[in-house]
Tab-separated table of C-alpha atoms in Angstrom:
chain	number	residue	atom	x	y	z
A	9	MET	CA	0.000	0.000	0.000
A	10	SER	CA	2.872	2.382	0.735
A	11	ALA	CA	4.202	1.977	-2.818
A	12	VAL	CA	0.828	3.008	-4.270
A	13	ALA	CA	0.604	5.977	-1.892
A	14	ASP	CA	4.109	7.088	-2.896
A	15	ALA	CA	3.152	6.827	-6.564
A	16	VAL	CA	0.193	9.126	-5.862
A	17	LEU	CA	2.385	11.532	-3.867
A	18	TYR	CA	4.918	11.950	-6.680
A	19	GLU	CA	2.637	11.559	-9.716
A	20	GLY	CA	3.728	14.283	-12.123
A	21	TYR	CA	6.418	15.562	-9.725
A	22	LEU	CA	8.912	15.634	-12.602
A	23	LEU	CA	8.137	14.143	-16.012
A	24	TYR	CA	10.291	12.747	-18.801
A	25	PRO	CA	12.725	14.060	-20.054
A	26	TYR	CA	13.237	15.187	-16.424
A	27	ARG	CA	14.810	18.506	-17.412
A	28	ARG	CA	13.936	21.951	-16.086
A	29	SER	CA	13.826	23.332	-19.646
A	30	SER	CA	11.134	20.848	-20.739
A	31	PRO	CA	7.757	22.650	-21.198
A	32	LYS	CA	5.898	19.919	-19.298
A	33	ASN	CA	8.091	20.574	-16.232
A	34	ARG	CA	7.186	24.263	-16.180
A	35	ALA	CA	3.534	23.614	-15.234
A	36	ARG	CA	3.711	21.190	-12.338
A	37	TRP	CA	1.668	20.256	-9.268
A	38	GLN	CA	-1.635	19.232	-10.852
A	39	PHE	CA	-3.166	16.818	-8.319
A	40	GLY	CA	-4.536	17.298	-4.821
A	41	VAL	CA	-3.477	20.947	-4.527
A	42	LEU	CA	-5.044	22.739	-1.535
A	43	PHE	CA	-4.428	26.505	-1.666
A	44	PRO	CA	-5.337	29.090	0.959
A	45	ARG	CA	-9.045	29.754	0.554
A	46	ASP	CA	-8.729	33.379	-0.601
A	47	VAL	CA	-6.561	32.222	-3.522
A	48	ALA	CA	-8.638	29.147	-4.405
A	49	GLU	CA	-11.838	31.238	-4.525
A	50	ALA	CA	-10.404	34.320	-6.231
A	51	ASP	CA	-12.778	33.724	-9.171
A	52	GLY	CA	-15.694	32.409	-7.106
A	53	PRO	CA	-16.515	29.358	-4.980
A	54	VAL	CA	-14.828	26.110	-5.954
A	55	ARG	CA	-17.023	23.530	-7.649
A	56	PRO	CA	-16.730	20.189	-5.828
A	57	GLY	CA	-15.991	17.027	-7.760
A	58	VAL	CA	-14.366	13.664	-7.107
A	59	SER	CA	-11.313	14.449	-9.232
A	60	GLY	CA	-8.397	16.082	-7.455
A	61	SER	CA	-7.042	17.697	-10.624
A	62	ALA	CA	-8.972	20.897	-9.750
A	63	ASP	CA	-7.455	23.354	-7.287
A	64	SER	CA	-9.339	23.743	-4.014
A	65	TRP	CA	-8.863	24.868	-0.406
A	66	TYR	CA	-10.190	21.659	1.169
A	67	GLN	CA	-10.478	17.939	0.526
A	68	GLN	CA	-13.234	15.763	1.969
A	69	THR	CA	-13.471	11.994	2.233
A	70	GLU	CA	-16.606	10.129	3.304
A	71	CYS	CA	-16.608	6.343	3.553
A	72	LEU	CA	-18.454	3.489	5.257
A	73	LEU	CA	-17.201	1.178	8.016
A	74	ARG	CA	-18.608	-1.911	9.633
A	75	VAL	CA	-17.562	-1.987	13.274
A	76	ARG	CA	-16.775	-5.488	14.540
A	77	ARG	CA	-15.615	-4.651	18.099
A	78	PRO	CA	-16.595	-1.931	20.587
A	79	ASP	CA	-12.935	-1.008	21.069
A	80	ALA	CA	-12.341	-0.393	17.327
A	81	VAL	CA	-9.452	1.992	16.593
A	82	LEU	CA	-8.745	4.132	13.524
A	83	ARG	CA	-5.301	5.166	12.278
A	84	LEU	CA	-5.291	8.277	10.102
A	85	ARG	CA	-2.396	9.586	8.032
A	86	VAL	CA	-2.581	12.742	5.886
A	87	ARG	CA	0.277	13.046	3.381
A	88	TYR	CA	1.266	15.857	1.032
A	89	LEU	CA	4.211	17.693	-0.488
A	90	GLN	CA	5.456	21.041	0.797
A	91	LEU	CA	7.036	23.125	-1.939
A	92	GLN	CA	10.699	23.991	-1.417
A	93	HIS	CA	12.320	26.725	-3.489
A	94	LYS	CA	15.892	25.797	-4.404
A	95	GLN	CA	17.870	28.976	-5.134
A	96	VAL	CA	21.425	28.778	-6.465
A	97	GLU	CA	23.762	31.635	-5.451
A	98	ASP	CA	27.230	32.413	-6.741
A	99	ALA	CA	30.319	33.006	-4.578
A	100	ASP	CA	29.227	36.609	-3.945
A	101	GLY	CA	25.805	35.543	-2.724
A	102	ARG	CA	23.964	36.727	-5.840
A	103	PRO	CA	20.954	34.612	-6.997
A	104	VAL	CA	21.606	32.904	-10.351
A	105	GLU	CA	19.602	30.510	-12.514
A	106	SER	CA	22.532	28.121	-12.999
A	107	LEU	CA	26.055	27.643	-11.741
A	108	ARG	CA	28.860	25.400	-12.979
A	109	CYS	CA	31.047	24.127	-10.170
A	110	ALA	CA	34.789	23.474	-10.291
A	111	ASP	CA	34.203	19.715	-10.449
A	112	GLY	CA	32.167	20.126	-13.654
A	113	THR	CA	28.747	19.583	-12.113
A	114	VAL	CA	25.935	22.063	-12.730
A	115	GLN	CA	23.390	23.372	-10.222
A	116	LEU	CA	20.056	24.841	-11.332
A	117	THR	CA	17.494	26.949	-9.482
A	118	PHE	CA	14.310	24.888	-9.279
A	119	GLU	CA	11.153	24.130	-7.284
A	120	GLU	CA	11.617	20.990	-5.208
A	121	ALA	CA	9.223	19.505	-2.661
A	122	VAL	CA	9.453	17.794	0.713
A	123	ALA	CA	7.187	14.909	1.707
A	124	ARG	CA	5.127	15.628	4.815
A	125	ALA	CA	2.814	13.424	6.881
A	126	ALA	CA	0.663	13.834	9.969
A	127	GLU	CA	-0.496	10.644	11.695
A	128	PHE	CA	-3.073	10.146	14.446
A	129	THR	CA	-4.807	7.266	16.195
A	130	VAL	CA	-8.338	7.684	17.569
A	131	ALA	CA	-11.129	5.529	18.956
A	132	LEU	CA	-14.268	5.201	16.854
A	133	ASP	CA	-16.373	6.766	19.576
A	134	GLY	CA	-18.582	9.053	17.476
A	135	ASP	CA	-16.864	12.237	18.694
A	136	GLU	CA	-15.309	14.906	16.490
A	137	HIS	CA	-11.500	14.993	16.447
A	138	GLY	CA	-9.304	17.772	15.073
A	139	PHE	CA	-5.584	17.643	14.237
A	140	PRO	CA	-2.969	20.091	12.908
A	141	VAL	CA	-1.337	18.876	9.683
A	142	GLY	CA	0.584	21.956	8.510
A	143	SER	CA	4.339	22.480	8.280
A	144	PRO	CA	6.516	25.355	9.523
A	145	ALA	CA	8.665	27.644	7.418
A	146	GLY	CA	12.355	26.807	7.130
A	147	THR	CA	15.641	27.581	5.407
A	148	ASP	CA	18.566	25.232	4.683
A	149	THR	CA	21.923	26.253	3.215
A	150	GLU	CA	24.334	23.943	1.376
A	151	GLU	CA	27.823	25.176	0.509
A	152	LEU	CA	29.126	24.095	-2.889
A	153	PRO	CA	32.677	22.674	-3.315
A	154	ARG	CA	35.678	25.012	-3.476
A	155	GLY	CA	33.717	28.121	-2.604
A	156	ALA	CA	31.833	28.123	-5.916
A	157	GLY	CA	28.656	29.309	-4.216
A	158	ARG	CA	25.791	27.844	-2.273
A	159	ILE	CA	22.305	26.416	-2.524
A	160	VAL	CA	19.619	27.977	-0.337
A	161	ARG	CA	16.395	26.020	0.118
A	162	ARG	CA	13.440	27.955	1.524
A	163	ARG	CA	10.034	26.693	2.642
A	164	ALA	CA	7.079	28.911	3.510
A	165	GLU	CA	4.658	28.024	6.287
A	166	VAL	CA	1.759	25.740	5.384
A	167	ARG	CA	-1.184	26.108	7.777
A	168	ALA	CA	-3.703	23.279	7.650
A	169	SER	CA	-5.838	21.015	9.790
A	170	THR	CA	-7.867	17.820	9.539
A	171	VAL	CA	-11.216	17.106	11.212
A	172	LEU	CA	-12.540	13.572	11.637
A	173	VAL	CA	-16.175	12.731	12.433
A	174	ALA	CA	-17.758	9.259	12.768
A	175	GLU	CA	-21.559	9.109	12.369
A	176	ARG	CA	-23.618	6.023	13.236
A	177	LEU	CA	-26.055	4.981	10.511
A	178	GLY	CA	-27.598	2.096	12.392
A	179	GLY	CA	-26.417	-1.279	13.603
A	180	ASP	CA	-22.695	-1.737	13.111
A	181	LEU	CA	-22.482	0.746	10.202
A	182	LEU	CA	-20.598	4.057	10.477
A	183	ARG	CA	-20.067	6.876	8.023
A	184	LEU	CA	-16.637	8.417	8.459
A	185	ARG	CA	-15.833	11.969	7.323
A	186	VAL	CA	-12.265	13.239	6.998
A	187	ARG	CA	-11.904	16.874	5.937
A	188	THR	CA	-8.501	18.498	5.417
A	189	THR	CA	-8.462	22.298	5.068
A	190	ASN	CA	-5.786	24.808	4.139
A	191	GLU	CA	-6.160	27.522	6.804
A	192	GLY	CA	-3.630	29.935	5.350
A	193	HIS	CA	-4.440	33.454	4.180
A	194	LEU	CA	-2.251	35.311	1.700
A	195	GLY	CA	-4.124	38.599	1.706
A	196	ASP	CA	-3.866	39.055	-2.071
A	197	PRO	CA	-6.172	36.553	-3.816
A	198	ARG	CA	-4.475	37.371	-7.134
A	199	THR	CA	-1.133	36.019	-5.959
A	200	PRO	CA	0.455	34.193	-8.931
A	201	ARG	CA	0.001	30.423	-8.780
A	202	ASP	CA	3.724	29.658	-8.611
A	203	ARG	CA	4.068	31.790	-5.465
A	204	ALA	CA	0.784	30.648	-3.891
A	205	LEU	CA	1.981	27.042	-4.246
A	206	ARG	CA	4.561	27.770	-1.539
A	207	HIS	CA	1.660	27.920	0.943
A	208	ALA	CA	-0.260	24.951	-0.490
A	209	LEU	CA	-0.573	21.268	0.311
A	210	ILE	CA	0.362	19.389	-2.884
A	211	ALA	CA	-0.672	15.849	-3.902
A	212	THR	CA	-2.760	15.659	-0.731
A	213	HIS	CA	-4.154	12.221	0.086
A	214	THR	CA	-5.315	10.268	3.118
A	215	LEU	CA	-4.460	6.765	4.322
A	216	LEU	CA	-6.797	5.057	6.787
A	217	GLY	CA	-6.410	1.806	8.679
A	218	VAL	CA	-8.710	0.196	11.220
A	219	GLU	CA	-8.542	-2.471	13.892
A	220	GLY	CA	-11.812	-4.065	14.917
A	221	ALA	CA	-13.649	-2.692	11.858
A	222	GLU	CA	-13.706	-2.934	8.050
A	223	PHE	CA	-14.050	-0.352	5.310
A	224	VAL	CA	-16.837	-0.963	2.793
A	225	SER	CA	-16.080	-0.438	-0.905
A	226	LEU	CA	-17.932	2.526	-2.391
A	227	VAL	CA	-17.438	0.966	-5.832
A	228	ASP	CA	-18.822	-2.437	-4.813
A	229	PRO	CA	-20.752	-1.973	-1.543
A	230	GLY	CA	-23.158	-4.863	-2.114
A	231	ARG	CA	-26.893	-4.554	-2.642
A	232	ASP	CA	-27.778	-3.759	0.974
A	233	LEU	CA	-25.434	-0.762	1.223
A	234	GLN	CA	-25.832	0.851	-2.208
A	235	ASP	CA	-27.961	3.721	-0.867
A	236	ALA	CA	-25.586	4.337	2.020
A	237	ALA	CA	-22.633	4.362	-0.393
A	238	ARG	CA	-24.384	6.886	-2.653
A	239	SER	CA	-24.935	9.166	0.346
A	240	CYS	CA	-21.180	9.553	0.868
A	241	ARG	CA	-19.894	12.883	-0.415
A	242	ASN	CA	-16.315	12.957	-1.636
A	243	ASP	CA	-14.879	16.297	-2.760
A	244	PHE	CA	-11.636	16.426	-4.759
A	245	THR	CA	-10.739	12.862	-3.789
A	246	PHE	CA	-11.754	9.257	-4.473
A	247	PRO	CA	-11.584	6.602	-1.711
A	248	VAL	CA	-10.735	3.007	-2.638
A	249	LEU	CA	-9.971	-0.127	-0.656
A	250	GLY	CA	-6.289	-0.783	-0.103
A	251	GLY	CA	-4.148	-3.840	0.419
A	252	ALA	CA	-3.980	-6.964	-1.696
A	253	PRO	CA	-7.206	-7.895	-3.527
A	254	PRO	CA	-9.104	-10.857	-2.045
A	255	ALA	CA	-8.962	-14.204	-3.835
A	256	ALA	CA	-12.743	-14.049	-4.345
A	257	ALA	CA	-15.027	-11.069	-3.846
A	258	PRO	CA	-17.752	-11.698	-1.253
A	259	GLU	CA	-21.339	-11.565	-2.469
A	260	ASP	CA	-22.332	-8.888	0.053
A	261	GLY	CA	-19.711	-6.371	-1.110
A	262	SER	CA	-15.973	-5.834	-0.803
A	263	VAL	CA	-14.315	-4.857	2.488
A	264	SER	CA	-10.797	-4.138	3.719
A	265	ALA	CA	-8.983	-2.890	6.810
A	266	LEU	CA	-7.158	-0.312	4.655
A	267	LEU	CA	-8.418	2.619	2.594
A	268	LEU	CA	-6.655	5.134	0.357
A	269	SER	CA	-8.423	8.398	-0.488
A	270	SER	CA	-6.582	9.700	-3.520
A	271	PRO	CA	-6.872	12.807	-5.737
A	272	ILE	CA	-6.320	10.423	-8.652
A	273	ILE	CA	-9.150	8.021	-9.496
A	274	LEU	CA	-8.038	4.433	-8.819
A	275	PRO	CA	-9.735	1.023	-8.602
A	276	ASP	CA	-10.171	-0.870	-5.355
A	277	HIS	CA	-6.951	-2.610	-4.266
A	278	PRO	CA	-4.573	-0.695	-6.601
A	279	GLN	CA	-1.183	-2.295	-7.008
A	280	VAL	CA	2.186	-1.249	-8.397
A	281	ALA	CA	3.388	-3.772	-10.966
A	282	PRO	CA	5.948	-6.062	-9.283
A	283	GLU	CA	8.176	-5.734	-12.358
A	284	SER	CA	8.608	-1.979	-11.819
A	285	PRO	CA	12.109	-1.330	-10.387
A	286	GLY	CA	11.358	2.218	-9.213
A	287	ASP	CA	9.284	5.375	-9.525
A	288	LEU	CA	9.316	7.294	-12.818
A	289	HIS	CA	6.814	9.901	-11.512
A	290	ASP	CA	4.276	8.827	-14.140
A	291	ALA	CA	2.541	5.745	-12.765
A	292	GLY	CA	0.073	5.650	-15.669
A	293	GLU	CA	2.872	5.248	-18.213
A	294	ILE	CA	4.634	2.032	-19.200
A	295	ASP	CA	7.994	1.597	-17.459
A	296	GLU	CA	9.639	0.030	-20.495
A	297	ILE	CA	8.773	2.969	-22.748
A	298	LEU	CA	9.973	5.586	-20.270
A	299	THR	CA	13.141	3.616	-19.564
A	300	LEU	CA	13.972	3.308	-23.278
A	301	ARG	CA	13.343	7.007	-23.818
A	302	THR	CA	15.521	7.920	-20.848
A	303	MET	CA	18.316	5.747	-22.221
A	304	LEU	CA	18.230	7.808	-25.433
A	305	LEU	CA	18.833	11.151	-23.710
A	306	THR	CA	22.062	12.794	-24.827
A	307	ASP	CA	24.896	13.358	-22.354
A	308	GLU	CA	24.041	17.075	-22.251
A	309	GLU	CA	20.378	16.329	-21.571
A	310	LYS	CA	21.350	13.951	-18.777
A	311	ARG	CA	23.596	16.602	-17.221
A	312	GLU	CA	20.702	19.055	-17.176
A	313	ALA	CA	18.340	16.440	-15.695
A	314	ARG	CA	20.825	15.619	-12.926
A	315	ALA	CA	21.207	19.327	-12.160
A	316	THR	CA	17.444	19.832	-12.089
A	317	ASP	CA	16.496	17.630	-9.132
A	318	PRO	CA	18.021	14.797	-7.058
A	319	ARG	CA	15.054	12.566	-7.924
A	320	ALA	CA	15.835	12.975	-11.616
A	321	ALA	CA	19.425	11.958	-10.891
A	322	GLU	CA	18.143	8.831	-9.117
A	323	ILE	CA	16.118	7.850	-12.196
A	324	LEU	CA	19.122	8.296	-14.491
A	325	ASP	CA	21.368	6.268	-12.177
A	326	ARG	CA	18.796	3.457	-12.067
A	327	VAL	CA	18.358	3.406	-15.841
A	328	ASP	CA	22.096	3.582	-16.586
A	329	THR	CA	22.877	0.663	-14.238
A	330	MET	CA	19.825	-1.505	-14.869
A	331	PRO	CA	20.793	-5.206	-15.264
A	332	PRO	CA	19.540	-6.914	-18.451
A	333	GLU	CA	17.334	-9.343	-16.516
A	334	VAL	CA	15.522	-6.426	-14.827
A	335	PHE	CA	15.035	-4.631	-18.135
A	336	GLU	CA	13.625	-7.785	-19.745
A	337	ARG	CA	10.937	-7.985	-17.053
A	338	LEU	CA	9.683	-4.554	-18.107
A	339	HIS	CA	8.491	-5.930	-21.450
A	340	GLY	CA	5.206	-6.892	-19.812
A	341	ALA	CA	3.252	-9.670	-18.181
A	342	ILE	CA	-0.175	-11.182	-18.849
A	343	ARG	CA	-2.173	-11.857	-15.702
A	344	SER	CA	-5.794	-11.773	-16.831
A	345	LEU	CA	-6.188	-14.415	-19.536
A	346	SER	CA	-8.390	-17.443	-19.017
A	347	PRO	CA	-9.326	-20.307	-21.367
A	348	VAL	CA	-12.053	-19.375	-23.850
A	349	GLY	CA	-14.386	-22.017	-22.458
A	350	GLU	CA	-14.248	-20.398	-19.017
A	351	ALA	CA	-14.715	-16.788	-20.155
A	352	ALA	CA	-18.481	-16.624	-19.961
A	353	GLY	CA	-18.647	-18.337	-16.593
A	354	SER	CA	-15.875	-16.226	-15.078
A	355	GLU	CA	-17.765	-13.010	-15.778
A	356	ALA	CA	-21.153	-14.166	-14.516
A	357	THR	CA	-22.034	-13.126	-10.980
A	358	GLY	CA	-25.364	-13.357	-9.245
A	359	ASP	CA	-28.046	-13.690	-11.909
A	360	ALA	CA	-27.832	-16.142	-14.767
A	361	PRO	CA	-25.938	-14.856	-17.821
A	362	ARG	CA	-28.105	-12.761	-20.118
A	363	VAL	CA	-25.523	-12.071	-22.792
A	364	GLY	CA	-23.998	-14.060	-25.584
A	365	THR	CA	-22.835	-13.945	-29.170
A	366	GLY	CA	-24.799	-17.086	-29.894
A	367	PRO	CA	-25.689	-18.115	-33.414
A	368	GLY	CA	-27.397	-15.193	-35.138
A	369	PRO	CA	-30.501	-15.434	-37.299
A	370	ALA	CA	-28.322	-16.986	-39.962
A	371	GLY	CA	-26.547	-19.293	-37.513
A	372	ARG	CA	-23.359	-17.176	-37.530
A	373	ASP	CA	-21.137	-17.140	-34.454
A	374	PRO	CA	-18.008	-14.985	-34.950
A	375	LEU	CA	-16.141	-16.876	-32.198
A	376	ALA	CA	-16.961	-20.397	-33.383
A	377	ALA	CA	-14.204	-22.746	-34.594
A	378	ARG	CA	-11.557	-20.047	-34.858
A	379	PRO	CA	-7.818	-20.638	-34.407
A	380	ALA	CA	-6.231	-19.295	-31.218
A	381	TRP	CA	-5.651	-15.521	-31.291
A	382	TRP	CA	-1.880	-15.876	-31.779
A	383	GLN	CA	-2.250	-18.196	-34.766
A	384	GLU	CA	-2.647	-17.181	-38.403
A	385	GLY	CA	-6.300	-16.586	-39.155
A	386	GLY	CA	-7.151	-15.988	-35.503
A	387	ASP	CA	-9.116	-12.857	-36.379
A	388	ASP	CA	-10.626	-14.079	-39.639
A	389	GLY	CA	-14.348	-13.513	-39.818
A	390	LEU	CA	-14.369	-10.737	-37.210
A	391	SER	CA	-15.772	-7.384	-38.252
A	392	PRO	CA	-16.153	-4.949	-35.322
A	393	ALA	CA	-18.279	-2.525	-37.344
A	394	THR	CA	-20.851	-5.177	-38.354
A	395	ASP	CA	-20.621	-7.942	-35.713
A	396	THR	CA	-23.513	-8.203	-33.277
A	397	LEU	CA	-24.253	-9.600	-29.818
A	398	LEU	CA	-27.437	-10.733	-28.125
A	399	VAL	CA	-28.229	-8.614	-25.072
A	400	ASP	CA	-31.474	-9.367	-23.235
A	401	GLY	CA	-32.773	-11.053	-26.366
A	402	VAL	CA	-32.032	-8.030	-28.565
A	403	ARG	CA	-29.302	-8.133	-31.199
A	404	VAL	CA	-26.966	-5.179	-30.604
A	405	GLY	CA	-24.291	-3.859	-32.942
A	406	GLY	CA	-23.031	-0.718	-34.653
A	407	GLY	CA	-25.654	2.028	-34.419
A	408	SER	CA	-27.670	0.441	-31.590
A	409	PRO	CA	-28.930	2.810	-28.867
A	410	VAL	CA	-28.207	1.592	-25.332
A	411	ARG	CA	-28.317	2.814	-21.748
A	412	LEU	CA	-25.125	2.334	-19.735
A	413	ARG	CA	-25.480	0.208	-16.588
A	414	PRO	CA	-21.936	-0.449	-15.270
A	415	ARG	CA	-21.845	-3.116	-12.578
A	416	GLY	CA	-20.364	-2.292	-9.209
A	417	ARG	CA	-18.169	-5.361	-9.035
A	418	GLY	CA	-15.398	-5.377	-11.593
A	419	ALA	CA	-16.443	-2.125	-13.287
A	420	ASP	CA	-13.873	0.506	-14.146
A	421	ALA	CA	-14.100	3.420	-11.723
A	422	GLN	CA	-14.322	5.886	-14.620
A	423	ASP	CA	-17.322	4.019	-16.055
A	424	MET	CA	-19.320	4.558	-12.874
A	425	PHE	CA	-19.679	8.247	-13.752
A	426	LEU	CA	-21.562	7.287	-16.926
A	427	ALA	CA	-24.207	5.174	-15.179
A	428	GLY	CA	-27.673	5.870	-16.580
A	429	ARG	CA	-26.437	7.824	-19.620
A	430	THR	CA	-27.544	6.844	-23.122
A	431	ALA	CA	-24.977	5.908	-25.735
A	432	THR	CA	-24.648	4.591	-29.269
A	433	VAL	CA	-22.745	1.408	-30.063
A	434	ALA	CA	-19.960	1.952	-32.593
A	435	ALA	CA	-18.432	-1.529	-32.758
A	436	VAL	CA	-18.247	-4.991	-31.190
A	437	PHE	CA	-14.808	-6.230	-30.158
A	438	HIS	CA	-13.808	-9.729	-29.062
A	439	ASP	CA	-10.948	-10.096	-26.557
A	440	VAL	CA	-8.279	-12.755	-26.744
A	441	ASP	CA	-9.717	-14.428	-23.619
A	442	GLY	CA	-13.055	-15.027	-25.357
A	443	SER	CA	-14.997	-12.168	-23.778
A	444	SER	CA	-16.560	-9.288	-25.708
A	445	ARG	CA	-16.781	-5.517	-25.371
A	446	LEU	CA	-19.064	-2.895	-26.867
A	447	ALA	CA	-17.358	0.305	-28.011
A	448	VAL	CA	-19.761	3.211	-27.457
A	449	THR	CA	-19.942	7.002	-27.718
A	450	VAL	CA	-21.959	8.848	-25.067
A	451	ASP	CA	-24.886	10.685	-26.670
A	452	ASP	CA	-24.661	13.927	-24.667
A	453	ASP	CA	-20.880	14.197	-25.044
A	454	PRO	CA	-20.240	17.339	-27.158
A	455	ALA	CA	-17.224	15.589	-28.678
A	456	ALA	CA	-19.049	12.317	-29.463
A	457	GLU	CA	-18.831	12.820	-33.222
A	458	LEU	CA	-15.141	13.668	-33.002
A	459	HIS	CA	-14.437	10.637	-30.792
A	460	GLY	CA	-16.234	8.403	-33.289
A	461	TRP	CA	-14.224	9.872	-36.155
A	462	TYR	CA	-10.811	9.067	-34.696
A	463	GLY	CA	-11.857	5.930	-32.806
A	464	ARG	CA	-11.782	6.956	-29.159
A	465	PHE	CA	-14.537	5.033	-27.398
A	466	HIS	CA	-15.768	3.936	-23.986
A	467	TYR	CA	-15.817	0.148	-23.625
A	468	PHE	CA	-18.481	-1.800	-21.732
A	469	ARG	CA	-19.220	-5.475	-21.247
A	470	PRO	CA	-22.472	-6.532	-22.928
A	471	ASP	CA	-24.102	-7.151	-19.519
A	472	GLU	CA	-23.366	-3.523	-18.589
A	473	VAL	CA	-25.725	-2.060	-21.206
A	474	GLU	CA	-29.500	-2.002	-21.590
A	475	PRO	CA	-30.766	-2.093	-25.200
A	476	LEU	CA	-33.168	0.731	-26.080
A	477	GLY	CA	-35.849	0.528	-28.723
A	478	GLY	CA	-36.216	-3.260	-28.519
A	479	THR	CA	-35.360	-3.767	-32.209
A	480	ASP	CA	-32.639	-6.026	-33.539
A	481	VAL	CA	-30.010	-4.510	-35.786
A	482	PRO	CA	-29.781	-6.248	-39.166
A	483	ASP	CA	-27.521	-9.268	-39.202
A	484	PRO	CA	-25.097	-8.813	-42.128
A	485	ALA	CA	-24.555	-12.543	-42.439
A	486	ALA	CA	-28.268	-13.107	-42.897
A	487	ALA	CA	-28.509	-10.283	-45.415
A	488	ALA	CA	-25.582	-11.693	-47.386
A	489	GLU	CA	-27.157	-15.136	-47.888
A	490	PRO	CA	-28.859	-15.606	-51.261
A	491	SER	CA	-32.629	-15.796	-51.254
A	492	PRO	CA	-33.953	-19.322	-51.758
A	493	GLY	CA	-36.412	-17.946	-54.343
A	494	PRO	CA	-40.137	-18.674	-54.668
A	495	THR	CA	-41.494	-22.066	-53.749
A	496	PRO	CA	-42.230	-24.050	-56.951
A	497	PRO	CA	-45.939	-24.884	-57.408
A	498	GLU	CA	-47.065	-28.353	-56.596
A	499	ALA	CA	-47.574	-30.704	-59.487
């Protein structure tokens, strides 16, 4: 869990090519940023949302717990980055943007950050608890070799607090609220963002652990707790269960003793790939690609990256000394494939399956008697634009109107925001494990036509859509068969 939390903390901290001069490293700090309120609301009140990519002055987590013992205890940890301005000065004490030392190394003025955490343990007694989570101002000075100059690192005060409230909903169920607020005040709400960041909490997220209780998944709360889960209000953060995923999800919803409330939307039980040898500050990217690109940096580019930030230097050292066997592991791993014969059964939960390709009106089944996907001819006979699937007895394919009904269990967290929206099917795709997906465009998306033009779709399992209109789409295989002609008259 700590590896995932660290990935959240440093997501976007410094991006490839890890140089100060790179345009993408001139607009940093995009997730979980909590400014002083007068700055955050300079243009009006903030608009709450679950995504932490919007600047705010507070962050609120609400989640559900089932209490198993009267002496249940909660551990709370609020983590964030405090901006640290790294100023390079020459031998005369004058601020400079860069300085070449006698040993050939280069130092650059840059915005660094220091990891901060505030941790508390409280009883789940229903009372309100408040904690300070800010950080004091500070200055550190580092002399450079041979009197070349110095580095002065300055941190401004960050004033913040966290309030925790546990509310009983009946029986053993609690709703927990954790609200972290930036309590600073700059006086000038038009303070430029780069200077206001010195008083902000950056990449703010919350880790929760319980003893004698269990967190309930808000993504998969089970049928009995769906209404209670919907009542939880999460502003600028998204809580998910932590720890290793269970071998089999329980029928009454997923639970865990750990919870991560992140400004980045994640699934329950997020994991860092075991093949990853270290952080590249872009957890959504593929390690192999970033490693290869970093290897191709010129010597001059690497010198600038090393001078930019110590974390960039760590990445370069790791890439330059990576053993071949470690690099080979980065090529990828397949963990989700299952035999074709098991695909339908592995996806069915609860009710009997209501989806299938099945033989169409003309007896056509695009998955029948095909070679394995890696063999020649493995995709013969597949046509995403014209293939169809049976959903609730209705044949669905390109052009079909549907309503999106993502399931709680196993659904992508992003898909949950589209629940109840209408969409149009663009294509039917068959996965290598024998399952199928419907590619759709959302009807009220202003860019739906553009997405359809260049092929950017949302993908849903057939049992996550509800056909609208109740009319089959034409089956191209049936239309392609020659007509048997009129019946000859009897003699």
